[in-house]
mmCIF file of C-alpha atoms and ligand atoms in Angstrom:
data_model
loop_
_atom_site.group_PDB
_atom_site.id
_atom_site.type_symbol
_atom_site.label_atom_id
_atom_site.label_comp_id
_atom_site.label_asym_id
_atom_site.label_seq_id
_atom_site.Cartn_x
_atom_site.Cartn_y
_atom_site.Cartn_z
ATOM 1 C CA MET A 22 0.000 0.000 0.000
ATOM 2 C CA PRO A 23 1.518 3.375 -0.935
ATOM 3 C CA GLU A 24 1.888 5.704 2.046
ATOM 4 C CA PRO A 25 -0.312 8.832 1.963
ATOM 5 C CA ALA A 26 1.423 11.867 0.467
ATOM 6 C CA ARG A 27 2.867 14.368 2.957
ATOM 7 C CA ALA A 28 4.917 17.476 2.521
ATOM 8 C CA THR A 29 8.653 16.792 2.377
ATOM 9 C CA GLU A 30 10.622 19.180 4.607
ATOM 10 C CA ILE A 31 13.707 20.830 3.103
ATOM 11 C CA LEU A 32 16.222 21.051 5.939
ATOM 12 C CA PRO A 33 19.116 23.528 6.012
ATOM 13 C CA ALA A 34 22.746 22.394 6.234
ATOM 14 C CA ASP A 35 23.180 23.563 9.822
ATOM 15 C CA GLU A 36 22.785 22.344 13.407
ATOM 16 C CA HIS A 37 19.016 22.751 13.326
ATOM 17 C CA GLY A 38 18.678 20.844 10.074
ATOM 18 C CA ILE A 39 20.847 18.021 11.376
ATOM 19 C CA ALA A 40 18.996 17.842 14.716
ATOM 20 C CA ARG A 41 15.628 17.703 12.917
ATOM 21 C CA ALA A 42 16.916 15.038 10.493
ATOM 22 C CA ALA A 43 18.259 12.912 13.364
ATOM 23 C CA SER A 44 14.990 13.143 15.285
ATOM 24 C CA LEU A 45 12.960 12.141 12.204
ATOM 25 C CA LEU A 46 15.306 9.177 11.683
ATOM 26 C CA ARG A 47 14.920 8.136 15.328
ATOM 27 C CA ALA A 48 11.148 8.154 14.793
ATOM 28 C CA GLY A 49 11.600 5.701 11.889
ATOM 29 C CA GLU A 50 11.075 8.313 9.164
ATOM 30 C CA LEU A 51 13.135 8.684 5.978
ATOM 31 C CA VAL A 52 15.517 11.570 5.319
ATOM 32 C CA ALA A 53 17.489 12.125 2.116
ATOM 33 C CA MET A 54 21.046 13.106 3.010
ATOM 34 C CA PRO A 55 23.866 14.462 0.891
ATOM 35 C CA THR A 56 26.906 12.223 0.533
ATOM 36 C CA GLU A 57 29.960 12.826 -1.625
ATOM 37 C CA THR A 58 28.651 10.235 -4.139
ATOM 38 C CA VAL A 59 24.927 10.944 -4.594
ATOM 39 C CA TYR A 60 22.055 11.799 -2.219
ATOM 40 C CA GLY A 61 21.148 8.787 -0.083
ATOM 41 C CA LEU A 62 17.658 7.936 1.191
ATOM 42 C CA ALA A 63 18.475 7.248 4.824
ATOM 43 C CA GLY A 64 16.500 5.214 7.325
ATOM 44 C CA ASP A 65 17.392 3.476 10.610
ATOM 45 C CA ALA A 66 19.028 0.211 9.477
ATOM 46 C CA ARG A 67 17.943 -1.512 12.733
ATOM 47 C CA ASN A 68 14.273 -0.601 12.343
ATOM 48 C CA ALA A 69 12.366 -3.012 10.081
ATOM 49 C CA ASP A 70 9.557 -0.490 9.470
ATOM 50 C CA ALA A 71 11.972 2.238 8.439
ATOM 51 C CA VAL A 72 13.747 -0.161 6.084
ATOM 52 C CA ALA A 73 10.417 -1.274 4.596
ATOM 53 C CA ARG A 74 9.611 2.407 3.992
ATOM 54 C CA ILE A 75 12.844 2.835 2.017
ATOM 55 C CA PHE A 76 11.908 0.014 -0.366
ATOM 56 C CA ALA A 77 8.333 1.363 -0.656
ATOM 57 C CA ALA A 78 9.330 5.006 -1.264
ATOM 58 C CA LYS A 79 11.739 4.026 -4.046
ATOM 59 C CA GLY A 80 9.645 1.192 -5.490
ATOM 60 C CA ARG A 81 12.798 -0.869 -5.050
ATOM 61 C CA PRO A 82 12.602 -4.645 -5.405
ATOM 62 C CA ALA A 83 13.086 -6.439 -2.077
ATOM 63 C CA HIS A 84 15.898 -8.611 -3.499
ATOM 64 C CA ASN A 85 18.171 -5.574 -3.946
ATOM 65 C CA PRO A 86 20.116 -5.069 -0.670
ATOM 66 C CA LEU A 87 20.955 -1.651 0.787
ATOM 67 C CA ILE A 88 24.305 -0.106 1.707
ATOM 68 C CA VAL A 89 24.683 0.585 5.431
ATOM 69 C CA HIS A 90 26.322 3.929 6.227
ATOM 70 C CA LEU A 91 28.382 4.301 9.393
ATOM 71 C CA ALA A 92 30.184 7.038 11.315
ATOM 72 C CA ARG A 93 33.240 5.083 12.513
ATOM 73 C CA MET A 94 35.432 2.140 11.605
ATOM 74 C CA GLU A 95 34.570 0.458 14.953
ATOM 75 C CA ASP A 96 30.926 0.415 13.870
ATOM 76 C CA ALA A 97 31.910 -1.642 10.823
ATOM 77 C CA THR A 98 33.782 -4.273 12.822
ATOM 78 C CA LYS A 99 30.769 -4.694 15.124
ATOM 79 C CA ILE A 100 28.501 -5.471 12.170
ATOM 80 C CA ALA A 101 30.756 -7.487 9.846
ATOM 81 C CA ASP A 102 33.845 -9.688 9.808
ATOM 82 C CA LEU A 103 36.142 -7.719 7.537
ATOM 83 C CA PRO A 104 38.753 -9.848 5.746
ATOM 84 C CA PRO A 105 42.310 -8.440 5.901
ATOM 85 C CA ALA A 106 42.086 -6.973 2.393
ATOM 86 C CA ALA A 107 38.881 -5.166 3.400
ATOM 87 C CA THR A 108 40.594 -3.703 6.445
ATOM 88 C CA ARG A 109 43.417 -2.429 4.240
ATOM 89 C CA LEU A 110 40.993 -0.857 1.779
ATOM 90 C CA ALA A 111 38.947 0.690 4.598
ATOM 91 C CA ALA A 112 42.077 2.161 6.190
ATOM 92 C CA HIS A 113 42.975 3.777 2.886
ATOM 93 C CA PHE A 114 39.647 4.850 1.371
ATOM 94 C CA TRP A 115 37.313 5.450 4.345
ATOM 95 C CA PRO A 116 35.714 7.837 4.771
ATOM 96 C CA GLY A 117 35.048 7.906 1.038
ATOM 97 C CA PRO A 118 33.231 6.532 -2.009
ATOM 98 C CA LEU A 119 34.070 2.842 -1.484
ATOM 99 C CA THR A 120 31.638 0.178 -0.235
ATOM 100 C CA LEU A 121 32.867 -3.129 1.187
ATOM 101 C CA VAL A 122 30.743 -6.301 1.253
ATOM 102 C CA ALA A 123 31.641 -8.686 4.087
ATOM 103 C CA PRO A 124 30.012 -11.479 6.152
ATOM 104 C CA LEU A 125 27.582 -10.353 8.870
ATOM 105 C CA ARG A 126 28.626 -10.878 12.493
ATOM 106 C CA ALA A 127 26.343 -12.456 15.064
ATOM 107 C CA GLY A 128 24.410 -9.769 16.950
ATOM 108 C CA HIS A 129 24.744 -7.239 14.095
ATOM 109 C CA GLY A 130 21.338 -5.796 14.953
ATOM 110 C CA LEU A 131 20.324 -4.888 11.386
ATOM 111 C CA ALA A 132 16.816 -5.464 10.066
ATOM 112 C CA PRO A 133 17.037 -8.548 7.792
ATOM 113 C CA ALA A 134 15.532 -6.673 4.813
ATOM 114 C CA VAL A 135 18.609 -4.404 4.691
ATOM 115 C CA THR A 136 20.701 -7.260 3.308
ATOM 116 C CA ALA A 137 17.770 -8.788 1.395
ATOM 117 C CA GLY A 138 18.233 -11.806 3.653
ATOM 118 C CA LEU A 139 21.875 -12.347 2.567
ATOM 119 C CA GLN A 140 24.535 -13.344 5.099
ATOM 120 C CA THR A 141 26.756 -10.510 3.844
ATOM 121 C CA VAL A 142 26.367 -6.766 4.272
ATOM 122 C CA ALA A 143 27.534 -3.741 2.266
ATOM 123 C CA LEU A 144 29.179 -1.059 4.445
ATOM 124 C CA ARG A 145 30.490 2.436 3.841
ATOM 125 C CA LEU A 146 31.783 5.405 5.818
ATOM 126 C CA PRO A 147 30.775 8.448 3.763
ATOM 127 C CA ALA A 148 33.126 11.432 3.618
ATOM 128 C CA HIS A 149 30.559 14.221 3.209
ATOM 129 C CA PRO A 150 30.720 16.398 6.349
ATOM 130 C CA LEU A 151 26.917 16.624 6.629
ATOM 131 C CA ALA A 152 26.457 12.865 6.269
ATOM 132 C CA ARG A 153 29.082 12.358 8.966
ATOM 133 C CA ARG A 154 27.481 14.876 11.309
ATOM 134 C CA LEU A 155 24.073 13.318 10.749
ATOM 135 C CA LEU A 156 25.406 9.805 11.425
ATOM 136 C CA GLN A 157 26.993 11.041 14.642
ATOM 137 C CA ALA A 158 23.854 12.885 15.752
ATOM 138 C CA PHE A 159 21.698 9.850 14.945
ATOM 139 C CA GLY A 160 24.133 7.500 16.662
ATOM 140 C CA GLY A 161 23.489 4.321 14.660
ATOM 141 C CA PRO A 162 23.730 2.677 11.233
ATOM 142 C CA LEU A 163 21.751 4.244 8.381
ATOM 143 C CA ALA A 164 20.603 2.191 5.409
ATOM 144 C CA ALA A 165 20.794 4.545 2.446
ATOM 145 C CA PRO A 166 20.294 3.667 -1.207
ATOM 146 C CA SER A 167 20.307 6.478 -3.745
ATOM 147 C CA ALA A 168 17.404 8.875 -3.126
ATOM 148 C CA ASN A 169 15.631 8.355 -6.455
ATOM 149 C CA PRO A 170 12.695 6.225 -7.597
ATOM 150 C CA SER A 171 14.051 2.788 -8.505
ATOM 151 C CA GLY A 172 15.454 2.635 -12.020
ATOM 152 C CA ARG A 173 15.668 6.409 -12.545
ATOM 153 C CA ILE A 174 18.680 8.718 -12.723
ATOM 154 C CA SER A 175 20.492 9.104 -9.385
ATOM 155 C CA PRO A 176 20.152 12.461 -7.557
ATOM 156 C CA THR A 177 23.129 14.773 -7.085
ATOM 157 C CA THR A 178 21.167 17.783 -5.783
ATOM 158 C CA ALA A 179 18.328 18.230 -3.266
ATOM 159 C CA ALA A 180 16.143 19.388 -6.173
ATOM 160 C CA HIS A 181 16.711 16.050 -7.953
ATOM 161 C CA VAL A 182 15.572 14.286 -4.771
ATOM 162 C CA THR A 183 12.363 16.275 -4.443
ATOM 163 C CA ALA A 184 11.646 15.918 -8.174
ATOM 164 C CA GLY A 185 11.544 12.140 -7.686
ATOM 165 C CA LEU A 186 10.395 11.559 -4.100
ATOM 166 C CA SER A 187 8.566 14.662 -2.861
ATOM 167 C CA GLY A 188 5.620 13.668 -0.671
ATOM 168 C CA ARG A 189 7.012 10.160 -0.161
ATOM 169 C CA ILE A 190 9.774 10.949 2.358
ATOM 170 C CA ALA A 191 9.851 13.074 5.503
ATOM 171 C CA ALA A 192 12.734 15.409 4.634
ATOM 172 C CA VAL A 193 15.748 16.300 2.531
ATOM 173 C CA LEU A 194 18.878 17.702 4.138
ATOM 174 C CA ASP A 195 20.100 20.153 1.512
ATOM 175 C CA GLY A 196 23.885 20.035 1.198
ATOM 176 C CA GLY A 197 24.172 21.400 -2.345
ATOM 177 C CA PRO A 198 25.601 19.394 -5.245
ATOM 178 C CA CYS A 199 27.516 16.145 -4.598
ATOM 179 C CA ARG A 200 31.276 16.292 -5.163
ATOM 180 C CA VAL A 201 31.982 12.845 -6.691
ATOM 181 C CA GLY A 202 28.661 12.491 -8.468
ATOM 182 C CA LEU A 203 28.843 8.714 -9.053
ATOM 183 C CA GLU A 204 27.767 5.995 -6.635
ATOM 184 C CA SER A 205 30.418 4.246 -4.558
ATOM 185 C CA SER A 206 32.594 1.501 -5.982
ATOM 186 C CA ILE A 207 31.571 -1.821 -4.403
ATOM 187 C CA ILE A 208 34.165 -4.450 -3.506
ATOM 188 C CA GLY A 209 33.288 -7.969 -2.347
ATOM 189 C CA PHE A 210 35.562 -10.828 -1.317
ATOM 190 C CA GLU A 211 35.828 -14.396 -2.539
ATOM 191 C CA GLY A 212 37.991 -15.964 0.098
ATOM 192 C CA PRO A 213 40.972 -13.628 0.398
ATOM 193 C CA ARG A 214 40.563 -12.148 -3.105
ATOM 194 C CA ALA A 215 38.861 -8.827 -3.723
ATOM 195 C CA VAL A 216 36.249 -8.598 -6.496
ATOM 196 C CA MET A 217 34.929 -5.358 -8.021
ATOM 197 C CA LEU A 218 31.141 -5.745 -7.833
ATOM 198 C CA ARG A 219 30.332 -2.264 -9.092
ATOM 199 C CA GLU A 220 32.540 0.419 -10.645
ATOM 200 C CA GLY A 221 32.130 3.794 -8.974
ATOM 201 C CA GLY A 222 33.720 6.779 -7.302
ATOM 202 C CA VAL A 223 37.070 5.078 -6.578
ATOM 203 C CA SER A 224 38.840 3.869 -9.709
ATOM 204 C CA ARG A 225 39.894 0.259 -10.210
ATOM 205 C CA GLU A 226 43.538 1.392 -10.561
ATOM 206 C CA ASP A 227 43.456 3.138 -7.171
ATOM 207 C CA VAL A 228 42.015 0.032 -5.499
ATOM 208 C CA GLU A 229 44.595 -2.225 -7.168
ATOM 209 C CA ALA A 230 47.420 0.093 -6.096
ATOM 210 C CA VAL A 231 46.396 -0.340 -2.443
ATOM 211 C CA LEU A 232 45.853 -4.100 -2.738
ATOM 212 C CA GLY A 233 49.117 -4.613 -4.636
ATOM 213 C CA GLU A 234 47.350 -7.009 -7.020
ATOM 214 C CA ALA A 235 44.749 -7.069 -9.783
ATOM 215 C CA LEU A 236 41.080 -7.156 -8.801
ATOM 216 C CA GLN A 237 39.238 -10.330 -9.754
ATOM 217 C CA ALA A 238 36.860 -9.859 -12.660
ATOM 218 C CA ARG A 239 33.238 -10.213 -11.585
ATOM 219 C CA ASP A 240 31.606 -13.416 -12.757
ATOM 220 C CA ALA A 241 28.945 -11.945 -15.032
ATOM 221 C CA ALA A 242 26.775 -15.059 -14.756
ATOM 222 C CA GLN A 243 26.409 -14.542 -11.032
ATOM 223 C CA ILE A 244 24.521 -11.456 -9.903
ATOM 224 C CA THR A 245 26.106 -10.903 -6.499
ATOM 225 C CA ALA A 246 25.391 -7.188 -6.766
ATOM 226 C CA PRO A 247 21.749 -7.114 -7.827
ATOM 227 C CA GLY A 248 21.876 -3.393 -8.640
ATOM 228 C CA GLN A 249 23.843 -4.456 -11.672
ATOM 229 C CA LEU A 250 20.722 -5.367 -13.652
ATOM 230 C CA ALA A 251 20.816 -3.935 -17.158
ATOM 231 C CA SER A 252 18.280 -1.110 -17.223
ATOM 232 C CA HIS A 253 19.085 1.360 -14.485
ATOM 233 C CA TYR A 254 19.618 5.119 -14.273
ATOM 234 C CA ALA A 255 17.086 5.371 -17.072
ATOM 235 C CA PRO A 256 16.133 8.798 -18.372
ATOM 236 C CA ARG A 257 12.728 9.269 -19.962
ATOM 237 C CA ALA A 258 14.425 10.232 -23.229
ATOM 238 C CA ARG A 259 16.070 7.809 -25.655
ATOM 239 C CA LEU A 260 19.851 7.764 -25.256
ATOM 240 C CA ARG A 261 22.577 7.032 -27.834
ATOM 241 C CA LEU A 262 26.242 6.637 -26.849
ATOM 242 C CA ASP A 263 29.653 7.245 -28.467
ATOM 243 C CA VAL A 264 28.183 9.870 -30.795
ATOM 244 C CA ARG A 265 30.592 12.192 -32.638
ATOM 245 C CA ASP A 266 28.044 13.272 -35.187
ATOM 246 C CA PRO A 267 24.614 13.866 -33.639
ATOM 247 C CA ALA A 268 21.364 13.911 -35.650
ATOM 248 C CA PRO A 269 19.602 17.305 -35.885
ATOM 249 C CA ASP A 270 16.894 16.321 -33.401
ATOM 250 C CA GLU A 271 19.345 14.988 -30.832
ATOM 251 C CA PHE A 272 20.386 16.840 -27.666
ATOM 252 C CA TRP A 273 24.149 16.367 -27.780
ATOM 253 C CA ILE A 274 26.137 15.986 -24.556
ATOM 254 C CA GLY A 275 29.832 16.591 -25.229
ATOM 255 C CA PHE A 276 33.028 15.474 -23.566
ATOM 256 C CA GLY A 277 36.359 17.178 -24.209
ATOM 257 C CA PRO A 278 37.230 20.141 -26.420
ATOM 258 C CA ASP A 279 36.230 18.554 -29.756
ATOM 259 C CA CYS A 280 32.460 18.812 -29.424
ATOM 260 C CA PRO A 281 31.471 22.123 -30.993
ATOM 261 C CA GLY A 282 27.727 22.596 -30.917
ATOM 262 C CA ALA A 283 27.164 20.334 -27.911
ATOM 263 C CA ALA A 284 24.137 21.558 -25.910
ATOM 264 C CA LEU A 285 25.878 20.642 -22.650
ATOM 265 C CA SER A 286 29.248 19.148 -21.818
ATOM 266 C CA LEU A 287 30.280 16.628 -19.175
ATOM 267 C CA SER A 288 33.654 18.368 -19.152
ATOM 268 C CA GLU A 289 34.874 20.768 -21.826
ATOM 269 C CA SER A 290 38.480 20.131 -20.847
ATOM 270 C CA GLY A 291 38.022 16.344 -20.923
ATOM 271 C CA ASP A 292 38.479 15.903 -17.168
ATOM 272 C CA LEU A 293 36.977 12.584 -15.990
ATOM 273 C CA ALA A 294 36.492 13.650 -12.354
ATOM 274 C CA GLU A 295 34.549 16.711 -13.521
ATOM 275 C CA ALA A 296 32.522 14.517 -15.900
ATOM 276 C CA ALA A 297 31.668 12.152 -13.021
ATOM 277 C CA THR A 298 30.546 15.056 -10.830
ATOM 278 C CA ARG A 299 28.351 16.444 -13.602
ATOM 279 C CA LEU A 300 27.059 13.208 -15.171
ATOM 280 C CA PHE A 301 23.694 12.778 -13.427
ATOM 281 C CA ALA A 302 22.894 16.509 -13.315
ATOM 282 C CA VAL A 303 23.559 16.778 -17.058
ATOM 283 C CA LEU A 304 21.395 13.698 -17.733
ATOM 284 C CA HIS A 305 18.608 15.118 -15.530
ATOM 285 C CA GLU A 306 18.725 18.395 -17.434
ATOM 286 C CA ALA A 307 18.920 16.817 -20.888
ATOM 287 C CA ASP A 308 15.964 14.623 -19.959
ATOM 288 C CA THR A 309 13.795 17.650 -19.201
ATOM 289 C CA ARG A 310 14.806 19.374 -22.456
ATOM 290 C CA ALA A 311 14.745 16.656 -25.131
ATOM 291 C CA ASP A 312 13.320 13.322 -26.241
ATOM 292 C CA CYS A 313 16.539 12.111 -27.888
ATOM 293 C CA ILE A 314 19.908 12.442 -26.191
ATOM 294 C CA ALA A 315 23.300 11.660 -27.769
ATOM 295 C CA VAL A 316 26.499 11.456 -25.717
ATOM 296 C CA ALA A 317 30.032 11.922 -27.044
ATOM 297 C CA PRO A 318 32.598 9.138 -26.410
ATOM 298 C CA VAL A 319 34.106 9.024 -22.910
ATOM 299 C CA PRO A 320 37.448 7.204 -22.566
ATOM 300 C CA GLU A 321 37.306 3.815 -20.831
ATOM 301 C CA THR A 322 40.007 4.610 -18.252
ATOM 302 C CA GLY A 323 39.994 5.612 -14.567
ATOM 303 C CA LEU A 324 36.606 7.086 -13.574
ATOM 304 C CA GLY A 325 35.597 6.786 -17.258
ATOM 305 C CA ILE A 326 34.904 3.079 -16.626
ATOM 306 C CA ALA A 327 32.210 3.908 -14.051
ATOM 307 C CA ILE A 328 30.863 6.785 -16.175
ATOM 308 C CA ASN A 329 30.504 4.490 -19.210
ATOM 309 C CA ASP A 330 28.901 1.809 -17.029
ATOM 310 C CA ARG A 331 26.180 4.286 -15.940
ATOM 311 C CA LEU A 332 25.746 5.577 -19.497
ATOM 312 C CA ARG A 333 25.379 2.066 -20.941
ATOM 313 C CA ARG A 334 22.762 1.205 -18.371
ATOM 314 C CA ALA A 335 20.929 4.485 -18.977
ATOM 315 C CA ALA A 336 20.851 3.570 -22.687
ATOM 316 C CA ALA A 337 19.895 -0.102 -22.184
ATOM 317 C CA PRO A 338 16.481 -1.361 -23.287
ATOM 318 C CA ARG A 339 14.052 -0.912 -20.409
ATOM 319 C CA GLY A 340 13.270 -4.278 -18.804
ATOM 320 C CA PRO A 341 10.503 -4.936 -16.282
ATOM 321 C CA VAL A 342 13.034 -5.517 -13.461
ATOM 322 C CA LYS A 343 14.792 -2.465 -12.140
ATOM 323 C CA GLY A 344 17.169 -2.337 -9.265
ATOM 324 C CA ALA A 345 18.075 1.174 -8.133
HETATM 325 P P1 LIG B 29 22.646 1.421 -4.215
HETATM 326 O O1 LIG B 29 21.608 0.911 -5.169
HETATM 327 O O2 LIG B 29 23.493 2.507 -4.760
HETATM 328 O O3 LIG B 29 22.101 1.635 -2.870
HETATM 329 O O4 LIG B 29 23.691 0.255 -4.046
HETATM 330 C C1 LIG B 29 23.373 -0.891 -3.381
HETATM 331 C C2 LIG B 29 24.014 -1.994 -4.124
HETATM 332 O O5 LIG B 29 24.992 -2.599 -3.283
HETATM 333 C C3 LIG B 29 23.056 -3.109 -4.429
HETATM 334 O O6 LIG B 29 22.345 -2.844 -5.601
HETATM 335 C C4 LIG B 29 23.970 -4.266 -4.580
HETATM 336 O O7 LIG B 29 24.450 -4.265 -5.910
HETATM 337 C C5 LIG B 29 25.114 -3.944 -3.623
HETATM 338 N N1 LIG B 29 25.002 -4.717 -2.397
HETATM 339 C C6 LIG B 29 24.445 -4.340 -1.240
HETATM 340 N N2 LIG B 29 24.516 -5.317 -0.335
HETATM 341 C C7 LIG B 29 25.149 -6.335 -0.919
HETATM 342 C C8 LIG B 29 25.518 -7.643 -0.513
HETATM 343 N N3 LIG B 29 25.264 -8.093 0.714
HETATM 344 N N4 LIG B 29 26.148 -8.420 -1.400
HETATM 345 C C9 LIG B 29 26.423 -7.968 -2.638
HETATM 346 N N5 LIG B 29 26.099 -6.755 -3.085
HETATM 347 C C10 LIG B 29 25.463 -5.947 -2.246
HETATM 348 MG MG1 LIG B 30 20.729 3.545 -6.811
#
């Protein structure tokens, strides 16, 4: 049953906003919070009703587990048994845009729906100062998927959040645009070996440099990260990729200096970090302005791998199963 519509509060990025957000969360309500990746739809990860509300507000399938956001490293070791490689990655990249999937510990206290009933859990310490202050004020783990309706483009501003979820969540803590702009990279472990489950805000090369070895390729036949289903991040408009020569009716999104006539650019200088930051905002804007979108080629290196992953899924044929 959909919950009745209610006005969504827009909370300021100050003490009052954080205190209000924490008290709503303690009451089992949902609050969208800024993180350095994208806005997350936060709810108390220990409260089964709050977690059920997250799935309902997003229209997210119950088989798609949520990332649990934490304030401190000690919180992670209470919830999960981190393998040594995970501890090394956490020491290097936390707080930051990296999620680690590890076996649950007995007495973890999370609502079972958070992990979709799996015996593993996805954990992250976000770096955004407001997310950290909110986690501290709340004093517990927050389950927080991206704050968008399932299958739609992820939100990198408070306005994106309200465009998708207004009336379905209690509040949005407005922290301005997100710095990284792509979801976290997700790393799982098969025995001692690390596996990249989702490309994201930390590049594969940076992870490999810390591990001192190559990441295992993900076994494509096995969906261990259910959010990896094909159609995801879908705009309303039709999307064509790797376009150097757009058709007259296409809204062309450029990358790099060689895209004269592009309506918008991910990065005019060809900077991949800037393109990542701008990706979802540019897609949101293009989607409101055109029915056909064409995107210039983005190199498949560094953050370009995650950018191309999101673009390919935004362009994929829309299936009935969506996983955002
Ligand atoms: P998001 O949709 O950005 O909230 O990312 C959550 C994603 O994390 C899910 O779609 C899964 O792909 C992944 N994930 C979360 N928990 C687990 C888990 N226990 N095992 C494997 N992947 C997970
Ligand atoms: Mg998502």
